[in-house]
Short mmCIF file of C-alpha atoms in Angstrom, two decimals:
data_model
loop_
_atom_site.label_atom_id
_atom_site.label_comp_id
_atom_site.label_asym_id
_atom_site.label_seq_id
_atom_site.Cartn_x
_atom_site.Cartn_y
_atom_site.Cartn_z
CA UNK A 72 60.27 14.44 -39.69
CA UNK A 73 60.59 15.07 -43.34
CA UNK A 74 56.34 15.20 -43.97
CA UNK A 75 56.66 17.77 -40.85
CA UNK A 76 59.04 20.07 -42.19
CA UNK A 77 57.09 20.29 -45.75
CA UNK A 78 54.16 21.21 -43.92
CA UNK A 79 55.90 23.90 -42.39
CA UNK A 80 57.28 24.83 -45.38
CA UNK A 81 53.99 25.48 -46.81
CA UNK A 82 52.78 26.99 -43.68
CA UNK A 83 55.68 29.74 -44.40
CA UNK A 84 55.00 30.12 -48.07
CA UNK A 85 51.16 30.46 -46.97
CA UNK A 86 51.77 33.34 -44.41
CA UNK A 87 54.16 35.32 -46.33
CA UNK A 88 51.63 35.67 -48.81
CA UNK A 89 49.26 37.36 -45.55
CA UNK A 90 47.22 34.35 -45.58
CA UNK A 91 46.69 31.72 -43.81
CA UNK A 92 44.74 29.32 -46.37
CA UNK A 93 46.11 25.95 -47.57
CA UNK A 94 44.18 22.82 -49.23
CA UNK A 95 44.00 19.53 -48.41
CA UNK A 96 43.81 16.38 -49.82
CA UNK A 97 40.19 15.00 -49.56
CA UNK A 98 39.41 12.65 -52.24
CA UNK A 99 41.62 11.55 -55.56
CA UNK A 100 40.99 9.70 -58.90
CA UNK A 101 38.14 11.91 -60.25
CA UNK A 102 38.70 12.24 -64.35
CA UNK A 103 37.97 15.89 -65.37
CA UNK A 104 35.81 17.50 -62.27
CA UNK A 105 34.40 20.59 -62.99
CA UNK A 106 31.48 21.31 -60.04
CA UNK A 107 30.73 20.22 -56.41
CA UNK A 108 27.28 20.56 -55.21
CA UNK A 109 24.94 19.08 -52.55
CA UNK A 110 21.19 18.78 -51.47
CA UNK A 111 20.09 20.73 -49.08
CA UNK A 112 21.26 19.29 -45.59
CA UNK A 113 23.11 16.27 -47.22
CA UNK A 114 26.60 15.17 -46.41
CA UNK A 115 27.36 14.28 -49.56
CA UNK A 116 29.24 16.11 -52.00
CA UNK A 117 28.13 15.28 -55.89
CA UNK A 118 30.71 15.80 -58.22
CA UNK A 119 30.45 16.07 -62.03
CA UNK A 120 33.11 15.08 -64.35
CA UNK A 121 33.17 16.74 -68.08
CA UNK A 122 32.92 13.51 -69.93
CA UNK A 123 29.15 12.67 -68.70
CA UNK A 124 29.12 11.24 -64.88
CA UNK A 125 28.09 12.85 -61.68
CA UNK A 126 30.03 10.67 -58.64
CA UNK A 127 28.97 10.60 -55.04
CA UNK A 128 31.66 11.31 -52.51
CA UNK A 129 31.39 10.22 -49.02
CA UNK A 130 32.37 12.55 -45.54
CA UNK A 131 35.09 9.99 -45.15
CA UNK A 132 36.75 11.05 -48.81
CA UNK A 133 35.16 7.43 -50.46
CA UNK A 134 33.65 7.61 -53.36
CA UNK A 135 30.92 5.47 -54.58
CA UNK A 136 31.74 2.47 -57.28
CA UNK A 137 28.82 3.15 -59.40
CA UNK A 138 28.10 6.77 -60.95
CA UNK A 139 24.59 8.81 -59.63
CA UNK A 140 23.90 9.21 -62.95
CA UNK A 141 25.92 8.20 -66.20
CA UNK A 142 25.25 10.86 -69.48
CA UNK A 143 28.51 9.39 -71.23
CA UNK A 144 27.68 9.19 -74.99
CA UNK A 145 24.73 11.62 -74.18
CA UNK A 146 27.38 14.81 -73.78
CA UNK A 147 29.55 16.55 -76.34
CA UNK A 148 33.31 15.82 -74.94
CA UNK A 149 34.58 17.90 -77.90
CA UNK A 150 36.46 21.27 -77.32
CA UNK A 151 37.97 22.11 -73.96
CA UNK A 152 34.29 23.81 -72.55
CA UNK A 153 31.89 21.59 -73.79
CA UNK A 154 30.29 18.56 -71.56
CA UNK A 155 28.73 17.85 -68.44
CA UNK A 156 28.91 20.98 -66.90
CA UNK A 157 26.64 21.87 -64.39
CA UNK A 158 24.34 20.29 -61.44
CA UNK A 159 21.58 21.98 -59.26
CA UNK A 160 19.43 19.92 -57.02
CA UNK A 161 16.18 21.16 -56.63
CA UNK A 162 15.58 23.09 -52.75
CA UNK A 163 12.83 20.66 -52.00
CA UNK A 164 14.73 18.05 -53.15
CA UNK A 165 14.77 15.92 -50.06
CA UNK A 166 10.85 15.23 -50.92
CA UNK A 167 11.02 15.79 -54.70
CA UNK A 168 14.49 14.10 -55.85
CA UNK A 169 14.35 16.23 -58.87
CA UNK A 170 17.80 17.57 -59.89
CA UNK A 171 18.75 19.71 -62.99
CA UNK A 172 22.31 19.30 -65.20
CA UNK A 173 23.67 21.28 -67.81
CA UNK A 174 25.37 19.85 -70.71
CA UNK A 175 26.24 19.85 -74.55
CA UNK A 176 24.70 17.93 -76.51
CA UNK A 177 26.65 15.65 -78.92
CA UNK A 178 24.57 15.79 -82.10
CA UNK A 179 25.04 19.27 -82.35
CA UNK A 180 26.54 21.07 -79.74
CA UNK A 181 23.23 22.66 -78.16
CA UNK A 182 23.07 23.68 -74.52
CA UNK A 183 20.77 21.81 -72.70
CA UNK A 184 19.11 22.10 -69.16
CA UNK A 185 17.25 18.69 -68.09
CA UNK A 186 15.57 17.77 -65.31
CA UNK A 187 16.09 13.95 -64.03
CA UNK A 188 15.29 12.23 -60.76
CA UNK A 189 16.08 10.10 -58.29
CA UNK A 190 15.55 6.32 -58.36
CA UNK A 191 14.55 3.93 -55.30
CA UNK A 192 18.37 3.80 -54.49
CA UNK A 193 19.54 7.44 -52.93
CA UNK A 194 22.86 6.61 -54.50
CA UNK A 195 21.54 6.22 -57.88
CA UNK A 196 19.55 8.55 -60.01
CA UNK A 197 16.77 7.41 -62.59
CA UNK A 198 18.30 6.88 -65.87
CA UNK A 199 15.49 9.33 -68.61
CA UNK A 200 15.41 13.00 -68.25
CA UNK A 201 12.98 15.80 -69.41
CA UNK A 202 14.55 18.21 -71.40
CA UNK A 203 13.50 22.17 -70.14
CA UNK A 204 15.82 24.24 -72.38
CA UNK A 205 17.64 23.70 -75.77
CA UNK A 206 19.93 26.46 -76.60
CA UNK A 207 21.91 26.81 -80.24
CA UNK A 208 25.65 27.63 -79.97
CA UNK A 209 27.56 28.49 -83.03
CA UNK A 210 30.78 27.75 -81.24
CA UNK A 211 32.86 25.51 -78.86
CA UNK A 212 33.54 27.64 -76.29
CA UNK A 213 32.02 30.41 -73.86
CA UNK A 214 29.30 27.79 -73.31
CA UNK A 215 28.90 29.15 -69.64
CA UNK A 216 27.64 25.32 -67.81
CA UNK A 217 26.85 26.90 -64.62
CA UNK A 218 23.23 26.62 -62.69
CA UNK A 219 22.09 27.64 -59.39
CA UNK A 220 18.55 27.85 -57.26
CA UNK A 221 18.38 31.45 -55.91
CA UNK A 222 16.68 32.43 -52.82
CA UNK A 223 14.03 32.70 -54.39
CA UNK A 224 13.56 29.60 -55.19
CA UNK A 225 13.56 30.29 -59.09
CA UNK A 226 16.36 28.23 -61.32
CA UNK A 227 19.20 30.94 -62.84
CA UNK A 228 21.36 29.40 -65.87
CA UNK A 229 24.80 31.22 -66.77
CA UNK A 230 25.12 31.43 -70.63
CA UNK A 231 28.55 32.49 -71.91
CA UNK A 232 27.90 35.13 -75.34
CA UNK A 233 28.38 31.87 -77.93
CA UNK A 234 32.04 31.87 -78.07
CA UNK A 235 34.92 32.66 -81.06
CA UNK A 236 36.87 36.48 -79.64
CA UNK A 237 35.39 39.44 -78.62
CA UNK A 238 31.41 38.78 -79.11
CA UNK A 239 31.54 39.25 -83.01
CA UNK A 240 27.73 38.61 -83.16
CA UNK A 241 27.07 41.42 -80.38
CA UNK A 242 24.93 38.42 -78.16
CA UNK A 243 25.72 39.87 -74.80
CA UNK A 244 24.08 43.30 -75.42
CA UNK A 245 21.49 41.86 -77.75
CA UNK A 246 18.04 42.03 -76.70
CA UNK A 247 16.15 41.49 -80.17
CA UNK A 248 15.21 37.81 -81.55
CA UNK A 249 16.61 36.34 -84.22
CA UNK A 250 13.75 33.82 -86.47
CA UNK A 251 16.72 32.13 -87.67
CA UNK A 252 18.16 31.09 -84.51
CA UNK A 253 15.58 32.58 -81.91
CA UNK A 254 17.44 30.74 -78.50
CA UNK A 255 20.46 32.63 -79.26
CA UNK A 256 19.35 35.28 -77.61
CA UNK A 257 20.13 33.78 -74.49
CA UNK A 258 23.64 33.86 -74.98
CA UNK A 259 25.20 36.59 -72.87
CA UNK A 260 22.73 36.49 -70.34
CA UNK A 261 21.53 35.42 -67.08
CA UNK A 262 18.49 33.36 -67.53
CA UNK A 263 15.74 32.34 -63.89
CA UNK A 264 13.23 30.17 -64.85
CA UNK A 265 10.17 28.70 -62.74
CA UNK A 266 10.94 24.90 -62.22
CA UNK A 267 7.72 24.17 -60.26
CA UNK A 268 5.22 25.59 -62.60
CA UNK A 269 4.99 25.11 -66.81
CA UNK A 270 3.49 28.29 -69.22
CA UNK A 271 2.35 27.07 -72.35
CA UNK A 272 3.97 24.55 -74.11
CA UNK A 273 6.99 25.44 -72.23
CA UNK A 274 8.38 22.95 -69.47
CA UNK A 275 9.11 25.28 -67.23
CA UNK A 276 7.35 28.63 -65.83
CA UNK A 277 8.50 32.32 -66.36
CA UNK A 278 8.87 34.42 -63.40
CA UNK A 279 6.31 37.37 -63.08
CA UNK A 280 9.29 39.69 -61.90
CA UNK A 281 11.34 38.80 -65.10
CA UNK A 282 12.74 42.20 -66.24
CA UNK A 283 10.90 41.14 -69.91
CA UNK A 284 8.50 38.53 -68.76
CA UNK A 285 5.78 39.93 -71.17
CA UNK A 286 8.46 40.31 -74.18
CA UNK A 287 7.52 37.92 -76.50
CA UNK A 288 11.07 35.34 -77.08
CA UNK A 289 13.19 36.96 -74.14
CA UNK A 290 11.08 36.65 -71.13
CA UNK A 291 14.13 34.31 -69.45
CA UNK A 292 16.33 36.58 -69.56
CA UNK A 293 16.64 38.26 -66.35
CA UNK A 294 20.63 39.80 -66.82
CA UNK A 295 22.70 40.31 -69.44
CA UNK A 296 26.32 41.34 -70.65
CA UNK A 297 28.11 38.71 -69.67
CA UNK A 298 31.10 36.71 -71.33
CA UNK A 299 31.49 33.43 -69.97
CA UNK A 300 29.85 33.37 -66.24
CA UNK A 301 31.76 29.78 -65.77
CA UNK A 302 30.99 29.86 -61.87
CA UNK A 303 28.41 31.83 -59.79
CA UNK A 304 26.94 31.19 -56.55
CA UNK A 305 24.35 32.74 -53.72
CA UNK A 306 25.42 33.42 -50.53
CA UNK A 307 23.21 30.87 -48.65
CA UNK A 308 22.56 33.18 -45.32
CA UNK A 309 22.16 36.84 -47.19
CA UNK A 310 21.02 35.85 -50.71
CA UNK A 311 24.14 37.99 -52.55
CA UNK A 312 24.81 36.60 -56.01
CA UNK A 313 28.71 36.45 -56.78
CA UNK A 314 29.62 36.00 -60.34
CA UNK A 315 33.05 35.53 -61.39
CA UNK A 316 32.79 36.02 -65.50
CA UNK A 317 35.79 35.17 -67.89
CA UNK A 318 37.52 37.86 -69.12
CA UNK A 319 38.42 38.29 -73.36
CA UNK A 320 42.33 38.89 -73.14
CA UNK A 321 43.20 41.49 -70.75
CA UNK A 322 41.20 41.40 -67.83
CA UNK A 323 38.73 38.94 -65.40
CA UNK A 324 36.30 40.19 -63.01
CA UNK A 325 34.06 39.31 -60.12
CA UNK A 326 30.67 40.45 -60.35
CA UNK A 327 28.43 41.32 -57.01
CA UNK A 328 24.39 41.53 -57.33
CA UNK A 329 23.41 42.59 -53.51
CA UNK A 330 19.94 41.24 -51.95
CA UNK A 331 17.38 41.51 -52.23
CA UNK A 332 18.77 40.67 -56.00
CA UNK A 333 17.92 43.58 -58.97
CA UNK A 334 16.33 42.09 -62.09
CA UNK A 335 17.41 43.47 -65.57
CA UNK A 336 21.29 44.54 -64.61
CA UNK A 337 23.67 45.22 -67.65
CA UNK A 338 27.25 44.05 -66.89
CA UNK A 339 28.65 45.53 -69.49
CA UNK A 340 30.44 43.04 -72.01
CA UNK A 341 30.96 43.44 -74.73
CA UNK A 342 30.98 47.16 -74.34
CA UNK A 343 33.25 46.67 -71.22
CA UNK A 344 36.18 44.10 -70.34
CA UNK A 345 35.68 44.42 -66.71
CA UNK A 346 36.29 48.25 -66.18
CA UNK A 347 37.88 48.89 -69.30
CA UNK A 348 36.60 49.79 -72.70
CA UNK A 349 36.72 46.99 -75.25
CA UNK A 350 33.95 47.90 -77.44
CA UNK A 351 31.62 50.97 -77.17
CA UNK A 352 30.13 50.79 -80.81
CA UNK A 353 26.56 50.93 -80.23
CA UNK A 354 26.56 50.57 -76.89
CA UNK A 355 24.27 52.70 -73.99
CA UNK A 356 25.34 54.88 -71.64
CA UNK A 357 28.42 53.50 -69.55
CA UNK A 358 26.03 54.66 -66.50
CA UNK A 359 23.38 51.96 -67.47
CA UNK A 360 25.78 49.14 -66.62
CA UNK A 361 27.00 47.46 -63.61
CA UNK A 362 30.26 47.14 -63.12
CA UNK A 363 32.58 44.34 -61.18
CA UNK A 364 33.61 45.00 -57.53
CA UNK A 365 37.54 43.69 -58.57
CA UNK A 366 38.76 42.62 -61.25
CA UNK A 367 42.64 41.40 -61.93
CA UNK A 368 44.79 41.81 -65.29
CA UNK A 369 46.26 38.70 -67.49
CA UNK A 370 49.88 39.65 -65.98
CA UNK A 371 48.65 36.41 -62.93
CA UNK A 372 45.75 34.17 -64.40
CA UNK A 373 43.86 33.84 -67.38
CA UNK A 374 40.27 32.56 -66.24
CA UNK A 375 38.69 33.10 -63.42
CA UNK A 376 37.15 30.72 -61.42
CA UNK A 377 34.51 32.01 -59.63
CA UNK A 378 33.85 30.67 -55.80
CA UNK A 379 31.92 31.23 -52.82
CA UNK A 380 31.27 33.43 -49.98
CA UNK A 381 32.70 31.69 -46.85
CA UNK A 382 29.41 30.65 -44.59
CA UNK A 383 31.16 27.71 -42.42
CA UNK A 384 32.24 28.29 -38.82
CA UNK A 385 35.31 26.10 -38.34
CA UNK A 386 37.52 28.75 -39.84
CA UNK A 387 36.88 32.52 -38.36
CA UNK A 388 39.90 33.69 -40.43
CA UNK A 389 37.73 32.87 -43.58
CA UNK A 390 34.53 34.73 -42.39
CA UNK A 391 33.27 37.74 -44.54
CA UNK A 392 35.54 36.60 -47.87
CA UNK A 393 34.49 35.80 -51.16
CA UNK A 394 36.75 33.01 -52.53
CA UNK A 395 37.73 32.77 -55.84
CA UNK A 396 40.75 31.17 -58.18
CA UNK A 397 41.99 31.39 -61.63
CA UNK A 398 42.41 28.21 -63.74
CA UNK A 399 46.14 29.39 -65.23
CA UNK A 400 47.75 30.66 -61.97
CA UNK A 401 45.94 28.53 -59.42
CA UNK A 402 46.06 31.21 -56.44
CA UNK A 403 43.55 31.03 -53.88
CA UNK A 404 41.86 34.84 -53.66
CA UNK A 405 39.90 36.04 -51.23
CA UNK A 406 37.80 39.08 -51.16
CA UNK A 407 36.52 40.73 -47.62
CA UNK A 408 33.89 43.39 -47.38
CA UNK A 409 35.82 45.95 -47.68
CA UNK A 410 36.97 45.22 -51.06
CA UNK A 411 40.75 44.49 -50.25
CA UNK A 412 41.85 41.20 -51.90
CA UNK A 413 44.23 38.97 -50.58
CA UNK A 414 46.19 35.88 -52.80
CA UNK A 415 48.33 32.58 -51.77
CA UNK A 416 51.12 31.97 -53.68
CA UNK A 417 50.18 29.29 -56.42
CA UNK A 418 48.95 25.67 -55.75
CA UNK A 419 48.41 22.68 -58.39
CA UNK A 420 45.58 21.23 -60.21
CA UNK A 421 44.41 24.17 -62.89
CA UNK A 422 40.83 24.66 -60.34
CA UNK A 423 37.68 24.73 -62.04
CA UNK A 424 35.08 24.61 -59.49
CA UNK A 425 34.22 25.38 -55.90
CA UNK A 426 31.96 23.62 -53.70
CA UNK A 427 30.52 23.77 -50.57
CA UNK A 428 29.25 21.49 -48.18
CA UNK A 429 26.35 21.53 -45.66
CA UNK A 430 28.07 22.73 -43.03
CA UNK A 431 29.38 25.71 -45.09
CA UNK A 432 32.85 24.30 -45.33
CA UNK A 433 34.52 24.58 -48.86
CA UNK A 434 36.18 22.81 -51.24
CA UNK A 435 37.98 22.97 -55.11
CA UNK A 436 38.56 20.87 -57.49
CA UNK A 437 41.63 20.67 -59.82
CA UNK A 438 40.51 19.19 -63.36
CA UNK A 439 44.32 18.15 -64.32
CA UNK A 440 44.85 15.93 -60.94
CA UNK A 441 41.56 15.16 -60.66
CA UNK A 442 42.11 15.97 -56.66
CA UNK A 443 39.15 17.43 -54.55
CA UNK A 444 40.47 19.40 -52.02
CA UNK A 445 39.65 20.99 -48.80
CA UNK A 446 40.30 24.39 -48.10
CA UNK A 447 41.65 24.81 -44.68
CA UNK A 448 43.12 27.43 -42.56
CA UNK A 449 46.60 26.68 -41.58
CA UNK A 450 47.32 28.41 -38.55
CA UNK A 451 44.16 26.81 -36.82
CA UNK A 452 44.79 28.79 -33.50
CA UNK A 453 43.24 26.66 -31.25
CA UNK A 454 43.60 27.06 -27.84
CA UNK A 455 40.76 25.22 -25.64
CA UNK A 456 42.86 22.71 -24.06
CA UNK A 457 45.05 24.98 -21.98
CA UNK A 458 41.69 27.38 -21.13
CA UNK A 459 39.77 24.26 -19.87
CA UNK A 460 42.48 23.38 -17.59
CA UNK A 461 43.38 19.96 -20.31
CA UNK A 462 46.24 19.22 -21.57
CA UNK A 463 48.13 16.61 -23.26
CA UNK A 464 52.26 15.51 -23.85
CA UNK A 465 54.13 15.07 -25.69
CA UNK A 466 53.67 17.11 -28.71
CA UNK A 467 55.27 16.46 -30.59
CA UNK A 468 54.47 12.92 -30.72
CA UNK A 469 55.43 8.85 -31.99
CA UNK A 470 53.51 6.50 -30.47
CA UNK A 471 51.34 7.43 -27.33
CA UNK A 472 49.59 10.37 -25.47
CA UNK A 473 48.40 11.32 -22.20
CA UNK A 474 45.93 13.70 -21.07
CA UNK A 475 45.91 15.50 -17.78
CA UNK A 476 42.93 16.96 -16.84
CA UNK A 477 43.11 19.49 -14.09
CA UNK A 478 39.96 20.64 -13.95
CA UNK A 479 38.37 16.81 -13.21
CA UNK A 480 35.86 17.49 -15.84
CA UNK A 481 34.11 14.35 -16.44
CA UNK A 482 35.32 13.09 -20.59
CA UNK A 483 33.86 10.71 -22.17
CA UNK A 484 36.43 10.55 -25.59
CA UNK A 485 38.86 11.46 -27.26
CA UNK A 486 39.15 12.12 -31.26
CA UNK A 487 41.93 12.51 -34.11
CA UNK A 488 40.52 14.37 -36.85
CA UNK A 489 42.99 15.28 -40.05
CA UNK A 490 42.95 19.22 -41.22
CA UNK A 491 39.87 18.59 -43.51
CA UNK A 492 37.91 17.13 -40.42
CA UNK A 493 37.81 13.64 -41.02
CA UNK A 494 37.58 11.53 -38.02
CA UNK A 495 40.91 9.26 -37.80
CA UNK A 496 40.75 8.28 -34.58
CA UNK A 497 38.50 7.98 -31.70
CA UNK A 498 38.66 6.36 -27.85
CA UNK A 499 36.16 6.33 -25.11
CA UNK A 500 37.46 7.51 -21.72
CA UNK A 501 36.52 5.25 -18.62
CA UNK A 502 35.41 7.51 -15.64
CA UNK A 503 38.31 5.42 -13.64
CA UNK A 504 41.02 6.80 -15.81
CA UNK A 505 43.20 9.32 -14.29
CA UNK A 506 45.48 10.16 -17.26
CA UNK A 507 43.68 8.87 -20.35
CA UNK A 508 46.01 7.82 -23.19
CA UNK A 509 45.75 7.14 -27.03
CA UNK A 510 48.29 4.97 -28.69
CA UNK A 511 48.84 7.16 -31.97
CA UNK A 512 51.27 4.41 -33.71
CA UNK A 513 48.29 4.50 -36.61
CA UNK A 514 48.93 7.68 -37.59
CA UNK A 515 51.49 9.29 -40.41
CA UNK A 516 53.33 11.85 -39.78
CA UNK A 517 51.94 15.32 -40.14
CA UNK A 518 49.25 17.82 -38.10
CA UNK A 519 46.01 16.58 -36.47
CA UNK A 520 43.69 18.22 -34.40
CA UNK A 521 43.18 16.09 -30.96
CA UNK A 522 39.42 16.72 -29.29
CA UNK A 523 38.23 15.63 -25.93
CA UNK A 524 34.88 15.36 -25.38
CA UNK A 525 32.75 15.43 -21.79
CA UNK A 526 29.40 14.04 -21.42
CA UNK A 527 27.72 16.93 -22.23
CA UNK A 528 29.28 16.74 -25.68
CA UNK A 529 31.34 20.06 -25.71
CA UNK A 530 34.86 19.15 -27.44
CA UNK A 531 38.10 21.04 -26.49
CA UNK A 532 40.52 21.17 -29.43
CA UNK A 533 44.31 21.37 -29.80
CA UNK A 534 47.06 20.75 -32.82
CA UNK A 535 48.50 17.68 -32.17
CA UNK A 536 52.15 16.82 -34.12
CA UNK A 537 52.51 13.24 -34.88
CA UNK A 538 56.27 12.59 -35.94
#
C-alpha cells in the first residue's frame, strides 16, 4: 500500500492548495531540456536539450536512440542561458519539413535563427542549415531562445534586452540603429518575420503589417519592451499571445496580447518592472505601454516560466487557464479568465519549458532531473461506469477484475491507461462472456483509469486502485 498512500498524500497536499493539478512521470534521462514542441497533428513530442540536440519522444514515453538533429559543437554551452534554445516547425510542415531553431553561436555568442529540414528518415533531420537571422549580444544572459508561428502564419522570435542588470544600454525602449552594432536593435523586442517569402538580400520576408516595415534597419520589430520573454505561446483555437517575461529583481509578469493580435505594443521595460516603476528616465507616457495581466513578487519564484493556455479536453478542471511556473519555486500557476490565479504547493525539477501535444494535452520539463512530465488532474472525477449501468470489483484491487454489465451493452475491450494516458493494458471481450475479467498481476501499485469499450467505440471510464 505504501505507493497508494503517497499518492494520496500528494492528492491532499494538491487540494489544499485549491487545486487539483499534479504531474506525472512521462519520460526520464533527458540532459538539460528546455522546450517541447510538435508538428502540426504529430504525436510526437520534440524536445531540445541546451547542449545542441533535439530528441524525439514517443506516445509510449520512448525516446528515440539517435538525436533529430545533433548542433553539439555548433552551440555556445557557456553561461547558464546560452544554447540550443528554441524549436518551431514550420505550419505546413507536414509537406515542407522545414523547421526553425534558435541558438548561440559558439564563436561569438550571436543569436541565431536557422532554418533546417527534414531528411528521407522522419526521425532524422538533414544535417546543413540556412542561417535567416544573426543577432550580436554583448552579454551571456537575457538571450530570450524562444520562437513561435502565429496565426498568422508569420515566424515571431523573443529577444531578451542583451543581458548584464537593469537594461544599462536602454535596448528595450530603443527604436534607433546603431552602425556599430545595427542587429542590436532587436534586443528587447518581439520580432515576426515572413518565412515563405525573401526581400532583398534578406532570407526571409518582412510582413506588410509590421508596425515599422518601411523603417529602414527595424522593420522586424513588431513589439518591444521586453526583458527576457524566455517562453511565449498562441493559444491554438483563439490566436491570444501569452508571454511570460523575466522579471529584473523584484517582480515577474505574464503578458496577454488579445486577437486579433495589435502590432507595435510597448510593454514597458525598462521603464516598468511589471507594474512598478524601475526606470522612467526618458521614457513616454506610462499610458503608451501595455501592461501585464498578473504579475507575482520575488518573495515565491525568481523566473518565470511562461506556459500555455489549456486547449485539451481530458481535463475540464483545466479549461479556460493559462499555465505557467517559475524556475526557483517550481509551483504550478494557473490563470482563469477572470484574472484570479491559483498555485500548487511546490514540485521538483527547476521547470523551464511547457509543451503541448496534439491533442492539447500539456506537459513540463524540469532541466535539473531531466524528467518530462505530464500535467494531470488528480481528482479525475469520472463517473461513466456507474451511469452506463457497468461496473467493476474489487477496487481496490491485486490480481484480477470483473465487470458486470447491467445494461447488456455489447463491449468489445477493455483498457488500463496510467494518469498521463498511456495504454498499459488492453483485452478484447468475447460476446460469450458474461462477467469479463482482466488479470491485473502486471500492474504496480498506484491509480489507473480502467475503460470499456462497445463496438461502436464509445469508452466508459472509472479510477481503478491497483494495490
Amino acid at each position: 500500500m505504501k505507493k497508494i498512500i503517497l499518492f494520496i498524500n500528494l492528492l491532499f497536499v494538491t487540494l489544499s492548495f485549491a487545486q487539483t493539478i499534479a504531474l506525472q512521470s512521462f519520460a526520464t534521462g533527458f540532459s538539460s531540456p528546455v522546450e517541447i514542441v510538435h508538428p502540426a497533428n504529430d504525436s510526437r513530442l520534440f524536445v531540445v536539450q541546451q547542449r545542441g540536440l533535439i530528441r524525439i519522444l514517443n506516445t509510449n514515453g520512448t525516446i528515440n536512440s539517435t538525436p533529430f538533429l545533433n548542433l553539439v559543437g555548433t552551440v555556445s554551452t557557456s553561461g547558464s542561458e546560452r544554447g540550443l534554445l528554441g524549436l518551431a516547425f514550420h505550419p505546413n510542415y507536414a509537406t515542407n519539413g522545414f523547421f526553425y531553431v534558435n541558438y548561440t553561436r559558439i564563436s561569438d555568442g550571436a543569436t541565431v535563427i536557422a532554418r533546417y529540414s527534414v531528411s528521407a528518415d522522419p526521425n532524422v533531420a538533414n544535417t546543413t542549415g540556412t542561417i535567416l537571422m544573426t543577432i550580436n549580444q554583448p552579454f551571456s544572459n537575457h538571450n530570450g531562445g524562444c520562437l513561435r508561428f502565429g496565426p498568422d502564419g508569420y515566424l515571431y522570435i523573443g529577444m531578451g534586452d542583451g543581458g548584464s542588470g537593469g537594461d544599462p544600454n536602454g535596448y528595450a525602449q530603443n527604436l534607433t540603429v546603431d552602425v556599430a552594432n545595427p542587429t542590436r536593435v532587436f534586443l528587447g523586442k518581439m520580432l515576426r518575420i515572413d518565412v515563405d517569402t525573401t526581400d532583398g538580400a534578406l532570407n526571409y520576408g518582412i510582413p506588410p503589417s509590421n508596425p515599422f516595415s518601411s523603417t529602414a534597419g527595424i522593420r522586424e520589430i513588431w513589439a518591444y519592451g521586453l526583458r527576457n520573454p524566455w517562453k511565449f505561446t498562441f493559444n491554438r483555437v483563439n490566436g491570444d499571445l501569452w508571454i511570460g517575461d523575466v522579471g529584473q529583481g523584484n517582480f515577474e509578469e505574464v503578458n496577454k496580447v488579445s486577437a486579433p493580435l495589435t502590432a507595435g505594443l510597448n510593454f514597458g521595460w525598462r521603464c516598468y518592472e511589471g507594474n512598478s516603476v524601475y526606470n522612467t528616465t526618458g521614457c513616454a507616457p506610462m499610458g503608451t505601454m501595455t501592461f501585464p495581466v498578473t504579475q507575482y513578487d520575488h518573495s515565491t519564484g525568481c523566473s518565470i516560466t511562461g506556459g500555455y493556455f489549456y486547449t485539451g479536453s481530458r481535463y475540464p478542471n483545466f479549461a479556460n487557464k493559462y499555465f505557467y511556473t517559475d524556475y526557483c519555486d517550481n509551483k504550478i500557476r494557473t490563470l482563469n479568465t477572470s484574472n484570479v490565479v491559483t498555485t500548487t504547493a511546490s514540485f521538483t525539477g527547476n521547470f523551464t519549458s511547457f509543451g503541448e501535444d496534439k491533442d492539447g494535452e500539456l506537459y513540463v520539463a524540469g532541466i535539473s532531473n531531466g524528467t518530462i512530465y505530464k500535467i494531470i488532474d488528480s481528482s479525475l472525477g469520472l463517473n461513466d461506469f456507474n451511469q452506463k449501468g457497468l461496473s467493476f470489483y474489487p477496487n481496490p484491487a491485486k490480481t484480477e477484475i470483473f465487470i458486470t454489465n447491467s445494461s447488456e451493452m455489447t463491449l468489445s475491450k477493455v483498457n488500463i491507461f496510467d494518469l498521463t494516458g498511456k495504454l498499459i493494458l488492453t483485452k478484447t471481450i468475447e460476446n460469450n462472456e458474461s462477467t469479463p475479467s482482466l488479470n491485473i498481476t502486471a500492474l504496480s501499485s498506484g491509480l489507473y483509469i480502467i475503460a470499456v469499450e462497445d463496438l461502436t467505440g464509445n469508452q466508459y471510464r472509472s479510477k481503478l486502485i491497483v494495490e
